[in-house]
XYZ file of C-alpha atoms in Angstrom:
356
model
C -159.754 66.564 6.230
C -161.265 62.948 4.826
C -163.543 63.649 8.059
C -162.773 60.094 9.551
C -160.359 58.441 12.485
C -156.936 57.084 12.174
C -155.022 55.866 15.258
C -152.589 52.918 15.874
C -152.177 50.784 18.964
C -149.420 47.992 20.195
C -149.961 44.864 21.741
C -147.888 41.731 22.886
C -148.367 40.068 19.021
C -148.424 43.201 16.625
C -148.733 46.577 15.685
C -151.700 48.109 13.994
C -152.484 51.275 12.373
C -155.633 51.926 11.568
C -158.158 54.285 9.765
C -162.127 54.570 10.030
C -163.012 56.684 6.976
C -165.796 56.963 3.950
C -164.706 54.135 1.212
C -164.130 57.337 -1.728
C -161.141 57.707 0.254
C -159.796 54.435 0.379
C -156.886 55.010 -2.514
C -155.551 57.867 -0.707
C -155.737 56.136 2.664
C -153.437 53.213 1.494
C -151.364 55.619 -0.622
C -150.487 57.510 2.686
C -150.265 53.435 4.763
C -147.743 52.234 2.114
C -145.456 55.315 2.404
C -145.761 55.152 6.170
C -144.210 51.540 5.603
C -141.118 52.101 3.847
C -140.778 55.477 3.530
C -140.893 57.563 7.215
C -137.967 59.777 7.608
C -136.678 59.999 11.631
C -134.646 62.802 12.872
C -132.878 62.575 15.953
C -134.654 65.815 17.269
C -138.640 64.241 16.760
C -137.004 60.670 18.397
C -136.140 62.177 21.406
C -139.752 64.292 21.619
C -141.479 61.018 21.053
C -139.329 58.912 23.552
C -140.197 61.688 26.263
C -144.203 60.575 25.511
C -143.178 57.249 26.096
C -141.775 58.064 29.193
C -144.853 60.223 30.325
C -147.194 57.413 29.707
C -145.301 55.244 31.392
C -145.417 57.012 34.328
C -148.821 57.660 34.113
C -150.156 54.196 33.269
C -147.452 52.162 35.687
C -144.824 53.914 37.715
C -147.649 56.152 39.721
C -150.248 53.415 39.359
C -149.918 51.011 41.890
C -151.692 48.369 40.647
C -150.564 48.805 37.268
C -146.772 47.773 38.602
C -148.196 44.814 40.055
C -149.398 43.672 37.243
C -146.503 44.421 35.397
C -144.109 42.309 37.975
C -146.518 39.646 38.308
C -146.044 39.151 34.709
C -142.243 39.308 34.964
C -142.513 36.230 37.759
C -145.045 34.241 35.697
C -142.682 34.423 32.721
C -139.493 33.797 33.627
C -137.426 33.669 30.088
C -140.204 34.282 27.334
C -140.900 37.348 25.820
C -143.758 37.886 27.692
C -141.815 38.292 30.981
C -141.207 42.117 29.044
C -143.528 44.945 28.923
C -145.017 46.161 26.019
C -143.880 49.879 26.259
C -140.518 48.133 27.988
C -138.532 49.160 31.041
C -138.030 52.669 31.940
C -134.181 51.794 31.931
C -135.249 50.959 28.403
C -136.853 53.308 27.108
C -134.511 55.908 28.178
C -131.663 53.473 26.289
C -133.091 54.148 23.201
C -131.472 55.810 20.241
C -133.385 57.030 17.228
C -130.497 54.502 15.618
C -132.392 51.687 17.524
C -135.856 52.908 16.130
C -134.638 53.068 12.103
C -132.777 49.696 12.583
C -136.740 48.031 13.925
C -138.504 50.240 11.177
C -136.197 48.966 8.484
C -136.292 45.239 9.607
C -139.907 44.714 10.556
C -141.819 47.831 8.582
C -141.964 45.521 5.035
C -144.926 44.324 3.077
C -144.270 41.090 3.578
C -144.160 41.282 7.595
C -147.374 43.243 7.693
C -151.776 41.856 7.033
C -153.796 44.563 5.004
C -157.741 44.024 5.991
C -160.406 46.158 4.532
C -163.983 45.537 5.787
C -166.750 47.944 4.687
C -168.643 48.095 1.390
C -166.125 47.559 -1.231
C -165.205 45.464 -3.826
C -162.618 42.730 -3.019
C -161.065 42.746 -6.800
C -160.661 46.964 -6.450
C -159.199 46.727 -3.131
C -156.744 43.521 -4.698
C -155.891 46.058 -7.713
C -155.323 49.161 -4.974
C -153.125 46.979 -2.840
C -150.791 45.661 -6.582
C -150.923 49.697 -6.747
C -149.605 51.424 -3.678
C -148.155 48.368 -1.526
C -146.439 46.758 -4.410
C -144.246 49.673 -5.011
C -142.710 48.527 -1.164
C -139.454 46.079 -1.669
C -139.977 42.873 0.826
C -137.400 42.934 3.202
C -135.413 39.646 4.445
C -136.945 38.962 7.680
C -135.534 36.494 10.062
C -137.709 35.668 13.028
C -136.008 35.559 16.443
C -134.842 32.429 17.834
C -137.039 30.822 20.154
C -137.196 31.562 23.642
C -138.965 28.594 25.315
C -140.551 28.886 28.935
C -139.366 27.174 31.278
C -141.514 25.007 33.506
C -142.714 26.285 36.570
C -141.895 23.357 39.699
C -144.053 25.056 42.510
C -145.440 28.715 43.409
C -144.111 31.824 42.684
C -145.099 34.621 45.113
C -145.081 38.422 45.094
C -146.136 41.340 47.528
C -145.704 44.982 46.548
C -146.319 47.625 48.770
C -147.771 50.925 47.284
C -150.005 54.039 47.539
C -153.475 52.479 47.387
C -156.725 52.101 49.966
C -157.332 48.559 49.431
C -155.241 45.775 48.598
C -155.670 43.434 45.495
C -154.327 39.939 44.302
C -153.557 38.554 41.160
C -153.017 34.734 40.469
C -151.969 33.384 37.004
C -151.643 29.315 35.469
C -150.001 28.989 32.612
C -152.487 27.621 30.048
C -151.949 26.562 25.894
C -153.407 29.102 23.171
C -154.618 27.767 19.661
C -151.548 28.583 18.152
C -149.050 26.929 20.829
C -151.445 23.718 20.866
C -149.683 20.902 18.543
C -152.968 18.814 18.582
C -156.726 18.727 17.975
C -156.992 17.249 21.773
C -154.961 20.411 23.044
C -157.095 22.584 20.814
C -160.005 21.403 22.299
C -158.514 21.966 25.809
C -158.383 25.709 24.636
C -162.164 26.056 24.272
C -162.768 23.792 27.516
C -160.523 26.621 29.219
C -162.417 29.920 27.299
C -165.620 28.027 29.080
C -164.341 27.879 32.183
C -163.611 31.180 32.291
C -166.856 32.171 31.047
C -168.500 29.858 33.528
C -166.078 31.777 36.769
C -166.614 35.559 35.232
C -169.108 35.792 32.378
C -171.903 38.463 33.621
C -173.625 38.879 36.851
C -174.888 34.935 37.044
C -171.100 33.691 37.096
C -169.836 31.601 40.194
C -166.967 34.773 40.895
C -169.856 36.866 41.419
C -172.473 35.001 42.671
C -170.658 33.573 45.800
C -167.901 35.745 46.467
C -169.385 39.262 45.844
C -172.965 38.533 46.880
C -173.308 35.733 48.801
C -170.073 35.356 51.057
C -169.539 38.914 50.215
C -165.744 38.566 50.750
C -164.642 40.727 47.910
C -165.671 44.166 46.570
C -164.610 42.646 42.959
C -163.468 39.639 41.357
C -163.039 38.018 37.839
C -161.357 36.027 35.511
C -159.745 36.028 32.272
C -158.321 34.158 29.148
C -157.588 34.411 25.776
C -156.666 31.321 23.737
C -155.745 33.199 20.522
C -152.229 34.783 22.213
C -149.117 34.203 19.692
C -147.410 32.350 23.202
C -148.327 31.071 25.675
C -150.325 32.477 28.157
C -152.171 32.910 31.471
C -155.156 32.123 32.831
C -155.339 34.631 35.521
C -157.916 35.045 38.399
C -157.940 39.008 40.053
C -159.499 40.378 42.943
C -160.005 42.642 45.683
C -161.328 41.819 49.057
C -163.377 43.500 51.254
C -163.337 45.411 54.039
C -161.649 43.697 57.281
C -160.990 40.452 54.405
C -157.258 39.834 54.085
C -155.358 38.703 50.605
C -154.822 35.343 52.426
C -158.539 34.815 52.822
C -159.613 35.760 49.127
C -157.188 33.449 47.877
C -158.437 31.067 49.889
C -161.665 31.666 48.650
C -160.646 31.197 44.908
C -158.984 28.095 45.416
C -162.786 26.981 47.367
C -164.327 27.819 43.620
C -160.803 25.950 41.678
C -161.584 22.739 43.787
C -165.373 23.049 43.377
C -164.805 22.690 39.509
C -162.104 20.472 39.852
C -164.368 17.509 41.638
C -167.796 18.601 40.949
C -169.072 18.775 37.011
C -170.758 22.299 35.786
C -174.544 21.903 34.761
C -175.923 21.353 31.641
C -177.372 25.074 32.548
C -174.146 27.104 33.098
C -173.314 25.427 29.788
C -175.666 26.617 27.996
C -175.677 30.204 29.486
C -171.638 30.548 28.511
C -172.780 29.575 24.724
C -175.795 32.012 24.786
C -172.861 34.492 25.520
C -170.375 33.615 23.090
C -173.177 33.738 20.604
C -174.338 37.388 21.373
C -170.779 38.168 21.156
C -170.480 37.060 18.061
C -173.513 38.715 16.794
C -171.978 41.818 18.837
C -168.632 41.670 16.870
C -170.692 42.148 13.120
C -172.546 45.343 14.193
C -168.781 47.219 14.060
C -166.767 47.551 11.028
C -164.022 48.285 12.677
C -164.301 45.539 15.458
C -164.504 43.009 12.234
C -161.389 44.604 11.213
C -159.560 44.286 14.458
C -160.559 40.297 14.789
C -159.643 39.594 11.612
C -156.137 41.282 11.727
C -155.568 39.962 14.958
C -155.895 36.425 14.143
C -153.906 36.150 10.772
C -151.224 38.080 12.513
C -150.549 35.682 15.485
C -151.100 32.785 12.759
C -154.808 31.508 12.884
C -157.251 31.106 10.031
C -159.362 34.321 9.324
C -162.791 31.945 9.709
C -161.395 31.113 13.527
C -164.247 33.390 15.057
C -167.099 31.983 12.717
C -165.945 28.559 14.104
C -165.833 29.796 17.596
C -169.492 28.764 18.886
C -169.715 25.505 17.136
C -165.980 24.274 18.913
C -167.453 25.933 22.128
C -171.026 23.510 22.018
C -168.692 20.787 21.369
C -167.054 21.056 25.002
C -168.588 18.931 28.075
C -168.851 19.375 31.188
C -166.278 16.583 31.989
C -163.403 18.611 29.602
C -164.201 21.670 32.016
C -163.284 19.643 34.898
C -160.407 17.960 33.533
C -158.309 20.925 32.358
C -159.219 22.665 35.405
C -157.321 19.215 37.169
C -154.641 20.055 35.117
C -153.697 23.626 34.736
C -155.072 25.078 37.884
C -152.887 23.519 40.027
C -151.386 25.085 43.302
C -147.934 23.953 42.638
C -148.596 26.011 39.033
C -149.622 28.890 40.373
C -148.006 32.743 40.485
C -150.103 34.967 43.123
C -148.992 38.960 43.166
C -150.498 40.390 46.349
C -150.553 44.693 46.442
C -150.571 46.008 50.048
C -150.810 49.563 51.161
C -147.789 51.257 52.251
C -149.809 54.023 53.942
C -149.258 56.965 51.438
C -151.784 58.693 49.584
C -151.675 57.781 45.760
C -150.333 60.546 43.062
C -152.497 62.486 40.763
């Protein structure tokens, strides 16, 4: 009736719930956020409703989506005994485990004011909002929170390999390093290896110019797609994963071949001064990209204070960039890529047609 949005959304760090909504009806918006905090009443009868949804877009998003369950196994093997080794929306063993007991106990524990970041972007007035929160939050008792214990991973000593075998028309590969975020590194030098590594991803999969693209799509044309990905703000640990699919009449064997052709080009030959400067150009319109959206202002800020980073990391984020060289790029991609690092997931088809 406020005539805006309101949705929420989990990911591997957090859960956020979140409204996009005229700034009159900011009082009432946090009125109705702080008595979804402490307050929601569960029956047994609206559990089990919601835990059949679960189920339904589980099966939709992985169970009947091929490479959706690679993806999901691949990150089982890469993470042997960290928290990331589990899905977000969990096993379907799991979910169909769960009690509405289970889902009070985790509202009760984790749902408390002083487990949860409050950001309000738009045209407001920070004192108001300060007063609103003393208002309608501070009515919320803090609850006594005690983090888990920590679940180290261990090290990987050589390759991990996975095929699955499922209902799809071309096969695909994934292969994943474990790589340092800004929260996991303990020193300036490994902080600094963090933006050498966001570069070299950039410089591998960054827009149509980038090597992934440029040699293995359109010049060798030995895959019908390829990229690259990082993201040195996870809470843990985390990837650096290359993904691809190979052409027609290409095998798996041959595109990972081919990746490892582009690893060891970076690893002994040192990116231009030019590739440099087109993976800053990016991160800057990025950057400029990210202020147009109140709501995408919103969602970087939460997201770093709730995985432990300073709200200014973003503002900081070109200027560390422009400080990396070309001979940091090559020296973390010595030392992470590495083949006796890697985890490759390979998806095959088993002949069958794929579900609807």
């Amino acid at each position: 009736k406020m005539g805006g949005q309101e949705n929420a959304f989990t990911s591997t760090d957090f859960t956020a719930y979140y409204q996009v909504i005229g700034k009159q009806h900011l009082p009432e918006v946090m009125r109705l956020e702080a008595d979804r905090m402490r307050n929601i009443v569960l029956t047994d009868e609206e559990f089990v409703k919601e835990r059949d949804v679960v189920t339904e877009e589980r099966r939709w998003r992985t169970e009947d989506k091929p490479s959706g369950k690679l993806y999901e196994q691949f990150k089982a093997m890469a993470f042997m005994n960290s928290p990331a080794h589990h899905p977000v929306i969990g096993w379907m063993s799991d979910i169909r485990s769960w009690t509405a007991d289970d889902a009070r106990n985790w509202y009760k524990r984790w749902y408390a004011p002083n487990n949860a970041t409050l950001v309000v972007v738009g045209d407001v007035d920070p004192q108001e909002v300060y007063k609103l929160a003393q208002t309608y939050y501070g009515k919320n008792q803090p609850e006594t929170i005690e983090p888990p214990k920590p679940q180290v991973e261990v090290e990987q000593e050589g390759p991990r390999r996975l095929t699955l075998k499922g209902a799809t028309k071309a096969p695909s590969i994934l292969m994943g390093f474990h790589a340092p975020t800004l929260v996991t590194a303990k020193t300036e030098a490994e902080k600094q290896e963090v933006f050498a590594l966001e570069v070299l991803s950039s410089i591998l999969d960054g827009d149509d110019s980038s090597r992934l693209t440029k040699e293995l799509i359109r010049k060798q044309q030995l895959v019908a797609s390829a990229g690259a990905g990082y993201d040195g703000t996870d809470r843990l640990t985390t990837l650096f994963m290359f993904s691809a699919t190979p052409s027609e009449g290409i095998t798996p064997e041959q595109t990972e071949a081919a990746i490892w052709q582009e690893i060891e080009k970076l690893q002994t030959e040192l990116v231009s001064k030019q590739e440099l400067e087109r993976v800053l150009a990016q991160s800057e319109a990025q950057y400029i990209y990210h202020q147009d959206s109140i709501q995408s202002q919103a969602n970087v800020l939460g997201s770093l204070i709730s995985v432990g980073l300073p709200a200014d990391t973003l503002d900081n984020w070109v200027d560390a960039l422009r400080n990396v060289t070309p001979q940091q790029v090559q020296a973390v991609a010595k030392k992470y890529l590495q083949k006796d690092k890697v985890t490759v997931g390979t998806l095959l088809p088993n002949g069958k047609k794929s579900k609807k």
